[in-house]
PDB file of C-alpha atoms in Angstrom:
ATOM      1  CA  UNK B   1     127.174 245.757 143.277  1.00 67.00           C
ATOM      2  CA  UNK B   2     130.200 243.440 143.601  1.00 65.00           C
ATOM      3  CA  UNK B   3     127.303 240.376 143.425  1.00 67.00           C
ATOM      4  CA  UNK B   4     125.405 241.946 140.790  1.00 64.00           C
ATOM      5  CA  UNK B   5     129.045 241.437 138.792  1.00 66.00           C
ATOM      6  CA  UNK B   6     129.531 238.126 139.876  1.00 72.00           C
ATOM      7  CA  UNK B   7     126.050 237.052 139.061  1.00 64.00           C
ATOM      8  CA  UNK B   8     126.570 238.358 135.425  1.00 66.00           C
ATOM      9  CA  UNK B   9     129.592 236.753 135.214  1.00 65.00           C
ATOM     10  CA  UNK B  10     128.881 233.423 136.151  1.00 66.00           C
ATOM     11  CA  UNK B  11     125.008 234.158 133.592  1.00 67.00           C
ATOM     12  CA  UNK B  12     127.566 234.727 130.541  1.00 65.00           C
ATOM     13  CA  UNK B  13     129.755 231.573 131.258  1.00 61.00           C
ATOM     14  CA  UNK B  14     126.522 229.431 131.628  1.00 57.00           C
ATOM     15  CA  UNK B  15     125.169 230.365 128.136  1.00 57.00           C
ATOM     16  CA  UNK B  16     128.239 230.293 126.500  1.00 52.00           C
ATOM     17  CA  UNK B  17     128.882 226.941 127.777  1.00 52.00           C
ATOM     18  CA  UNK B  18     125.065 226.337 126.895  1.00 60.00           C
ATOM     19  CA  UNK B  19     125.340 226.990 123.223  1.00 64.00           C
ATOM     20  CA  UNK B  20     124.704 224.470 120.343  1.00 78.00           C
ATOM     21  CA  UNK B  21     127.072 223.678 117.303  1.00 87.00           C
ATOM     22  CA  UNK B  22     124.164 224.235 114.574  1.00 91.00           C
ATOM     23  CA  UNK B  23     125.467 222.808 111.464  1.00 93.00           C
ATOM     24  CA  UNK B  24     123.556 222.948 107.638  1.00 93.00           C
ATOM     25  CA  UNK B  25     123.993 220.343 105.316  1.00 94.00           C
ATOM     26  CA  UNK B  26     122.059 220.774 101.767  1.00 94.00           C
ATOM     27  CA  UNK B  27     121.542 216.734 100.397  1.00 95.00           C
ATOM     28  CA  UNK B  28     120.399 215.081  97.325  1.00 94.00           C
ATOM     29  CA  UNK B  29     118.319 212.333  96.923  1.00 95.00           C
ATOM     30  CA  UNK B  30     117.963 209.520  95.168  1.00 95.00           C
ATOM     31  CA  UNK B  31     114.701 208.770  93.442  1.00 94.00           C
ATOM     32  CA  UNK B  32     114.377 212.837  93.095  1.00 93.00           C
ATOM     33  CA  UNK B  33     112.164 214.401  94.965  1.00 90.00           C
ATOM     34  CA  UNK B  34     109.801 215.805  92.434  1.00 89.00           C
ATOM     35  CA  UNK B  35     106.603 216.729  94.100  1.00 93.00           C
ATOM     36  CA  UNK B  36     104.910 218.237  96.906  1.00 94.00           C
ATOM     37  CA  UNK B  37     103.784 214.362  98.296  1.00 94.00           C
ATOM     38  CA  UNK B  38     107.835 213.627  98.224  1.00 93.00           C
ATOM     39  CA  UNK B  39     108.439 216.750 100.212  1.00 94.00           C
ATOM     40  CA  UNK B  40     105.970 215.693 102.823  1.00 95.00           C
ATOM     41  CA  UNK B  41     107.522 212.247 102.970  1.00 95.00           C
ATOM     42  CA  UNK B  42     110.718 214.032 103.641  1.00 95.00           C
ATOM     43  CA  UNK B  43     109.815 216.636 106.229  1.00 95.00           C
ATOM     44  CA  UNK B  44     107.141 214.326 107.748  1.00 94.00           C
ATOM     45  CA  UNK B  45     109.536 211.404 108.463  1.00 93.00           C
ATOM     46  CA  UNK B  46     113.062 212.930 109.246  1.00 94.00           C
ATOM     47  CA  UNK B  47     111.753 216.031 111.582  1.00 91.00           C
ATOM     48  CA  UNK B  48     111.657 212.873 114.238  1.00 90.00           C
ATOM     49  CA  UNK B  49     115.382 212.529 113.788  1.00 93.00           C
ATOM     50  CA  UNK B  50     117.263 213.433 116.615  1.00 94.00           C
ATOM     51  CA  UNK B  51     119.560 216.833 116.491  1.00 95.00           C
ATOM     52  CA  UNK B  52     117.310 218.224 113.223  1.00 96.00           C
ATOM     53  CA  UNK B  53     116.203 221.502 113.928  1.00 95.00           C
ATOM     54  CA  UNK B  54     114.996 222.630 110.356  1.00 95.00           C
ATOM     55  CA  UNK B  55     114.113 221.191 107.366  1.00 95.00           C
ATOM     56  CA  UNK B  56     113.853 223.091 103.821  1.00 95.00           C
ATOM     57  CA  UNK B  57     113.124 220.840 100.713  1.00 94.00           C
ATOM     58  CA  UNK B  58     113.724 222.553  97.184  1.00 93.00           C
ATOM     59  CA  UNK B  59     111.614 221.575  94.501  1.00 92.00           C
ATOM     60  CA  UNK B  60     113.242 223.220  91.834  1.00 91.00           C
ATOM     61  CA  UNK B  61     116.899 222.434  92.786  1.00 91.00           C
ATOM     62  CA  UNK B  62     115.994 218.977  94.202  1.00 93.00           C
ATOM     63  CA  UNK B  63     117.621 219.028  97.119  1.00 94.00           C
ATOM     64  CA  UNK B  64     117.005 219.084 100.887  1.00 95.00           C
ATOM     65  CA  UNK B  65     118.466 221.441 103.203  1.00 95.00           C
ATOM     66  CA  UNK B  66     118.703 220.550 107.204  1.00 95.00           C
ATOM     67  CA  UNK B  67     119.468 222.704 110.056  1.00 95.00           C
ATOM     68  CA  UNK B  68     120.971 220.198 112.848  1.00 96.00           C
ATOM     69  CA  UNK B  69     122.558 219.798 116.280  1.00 95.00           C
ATOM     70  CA  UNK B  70     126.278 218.658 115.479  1.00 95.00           C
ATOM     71  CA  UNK B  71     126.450 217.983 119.471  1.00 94.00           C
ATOM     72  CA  UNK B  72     123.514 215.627 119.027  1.00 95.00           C
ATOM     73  CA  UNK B  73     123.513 214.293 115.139  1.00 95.00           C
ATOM     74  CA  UNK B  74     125.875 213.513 112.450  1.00 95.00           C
ATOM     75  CA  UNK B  75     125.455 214.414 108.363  1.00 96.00           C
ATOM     76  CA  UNK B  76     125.899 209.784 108.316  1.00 96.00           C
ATOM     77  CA  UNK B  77     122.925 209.808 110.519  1.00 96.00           C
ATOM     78  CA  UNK B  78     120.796 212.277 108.822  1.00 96.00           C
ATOM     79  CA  UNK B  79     121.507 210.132 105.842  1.00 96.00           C
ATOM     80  CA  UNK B  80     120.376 206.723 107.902  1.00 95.00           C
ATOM     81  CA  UNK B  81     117.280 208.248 108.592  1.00 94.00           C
ATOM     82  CA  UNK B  82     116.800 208.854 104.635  1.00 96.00           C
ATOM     83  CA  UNK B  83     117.697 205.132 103.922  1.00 95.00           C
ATOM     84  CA  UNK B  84     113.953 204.137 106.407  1.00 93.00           C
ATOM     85  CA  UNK B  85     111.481 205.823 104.145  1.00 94.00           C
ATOM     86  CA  UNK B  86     113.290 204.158 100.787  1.00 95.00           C
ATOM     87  CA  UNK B  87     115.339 207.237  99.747  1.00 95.00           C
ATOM     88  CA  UNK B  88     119.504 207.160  99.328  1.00 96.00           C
ATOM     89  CA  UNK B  89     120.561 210.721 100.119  1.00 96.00           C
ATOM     90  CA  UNK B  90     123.680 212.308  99.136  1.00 95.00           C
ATOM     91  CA  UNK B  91     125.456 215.689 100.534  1.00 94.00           C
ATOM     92  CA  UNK B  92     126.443 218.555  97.768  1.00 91.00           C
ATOM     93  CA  UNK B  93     129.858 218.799  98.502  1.00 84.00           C
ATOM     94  CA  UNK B  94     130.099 221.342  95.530  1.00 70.00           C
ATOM     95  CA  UNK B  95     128.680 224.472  97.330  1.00 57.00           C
ATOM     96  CA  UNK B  96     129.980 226.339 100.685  1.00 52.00           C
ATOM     97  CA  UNK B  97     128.086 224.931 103.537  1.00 51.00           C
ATOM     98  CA  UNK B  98     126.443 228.411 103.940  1.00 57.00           C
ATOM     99  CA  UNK B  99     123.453 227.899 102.988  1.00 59.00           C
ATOM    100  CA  UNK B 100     120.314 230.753 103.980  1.00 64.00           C
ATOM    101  CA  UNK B 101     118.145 228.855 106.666  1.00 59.00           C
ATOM    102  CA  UNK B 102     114.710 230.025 105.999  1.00 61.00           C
ATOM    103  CA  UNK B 103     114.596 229.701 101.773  1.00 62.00           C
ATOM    104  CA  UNK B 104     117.291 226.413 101.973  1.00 59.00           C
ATOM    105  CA  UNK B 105     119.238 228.234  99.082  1.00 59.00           C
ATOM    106  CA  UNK B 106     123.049 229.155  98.716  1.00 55.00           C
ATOM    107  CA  UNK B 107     122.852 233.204  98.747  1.00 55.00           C
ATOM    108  CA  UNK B 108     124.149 234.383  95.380  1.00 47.00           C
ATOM    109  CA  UNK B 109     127.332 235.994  96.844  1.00 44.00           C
ATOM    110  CA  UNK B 110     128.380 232.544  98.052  1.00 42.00           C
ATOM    111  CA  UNK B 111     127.969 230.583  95.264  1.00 41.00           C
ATOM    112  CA  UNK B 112     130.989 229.320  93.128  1.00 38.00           C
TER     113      UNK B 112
END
């Protein structure tokens, strides 16, 4: 029993020591993305990137929202990879970082 405790013990300390820093940063871009061929471009290109994990373009709003690995990327070098297919990004600073993961929009409670 006394092993069985230990065993846990030393289980929870691995995965908490094991977990990621998953960050969200919602971007701009600069020519707008517009259509479905610029989303492609987008998802297509930066889902090589190291540290992305998720990728949620926004037609309507015009912006691009990306789930990444703070442990393995930085918001500069998402931006960098924006700059090698001919687009300038920009983050919205103007909105909480909380942004919903699956639609890539700011959940209505949240927004200022």
């Amino acid at each position: 029993m006394k092993n069985l405790f230990i065993f846990s013990a030393m289980m929870l300390t691995a995965t908490a020591a094991l977990a990621k820093d998953i960050k969200t940063v919602m971007l701009t871009t600069n020519p707008e993305m517009h259509c479905e061929n610029c989303e492609k471009k987008i998802k297509g290109s930066l889902r090589f990137e190291k540290g992305i994990k998720n990728i949620i373009t926004n037609l309507n709003s015009k912006t691009v929202t990306i789930e990444y690995d703070a442990d393995k990327t930085t918001v500069d070098n998402i931006i960098k990879g924006f700059k090698k297919i001919k687009y300038e990004a920009k983050e919205v600073k103007s909105y909480p970082q909380k942004v919903d993961a699956q639609t890539g929009t700011i959940p209505v409670s949240n927004k200022k």
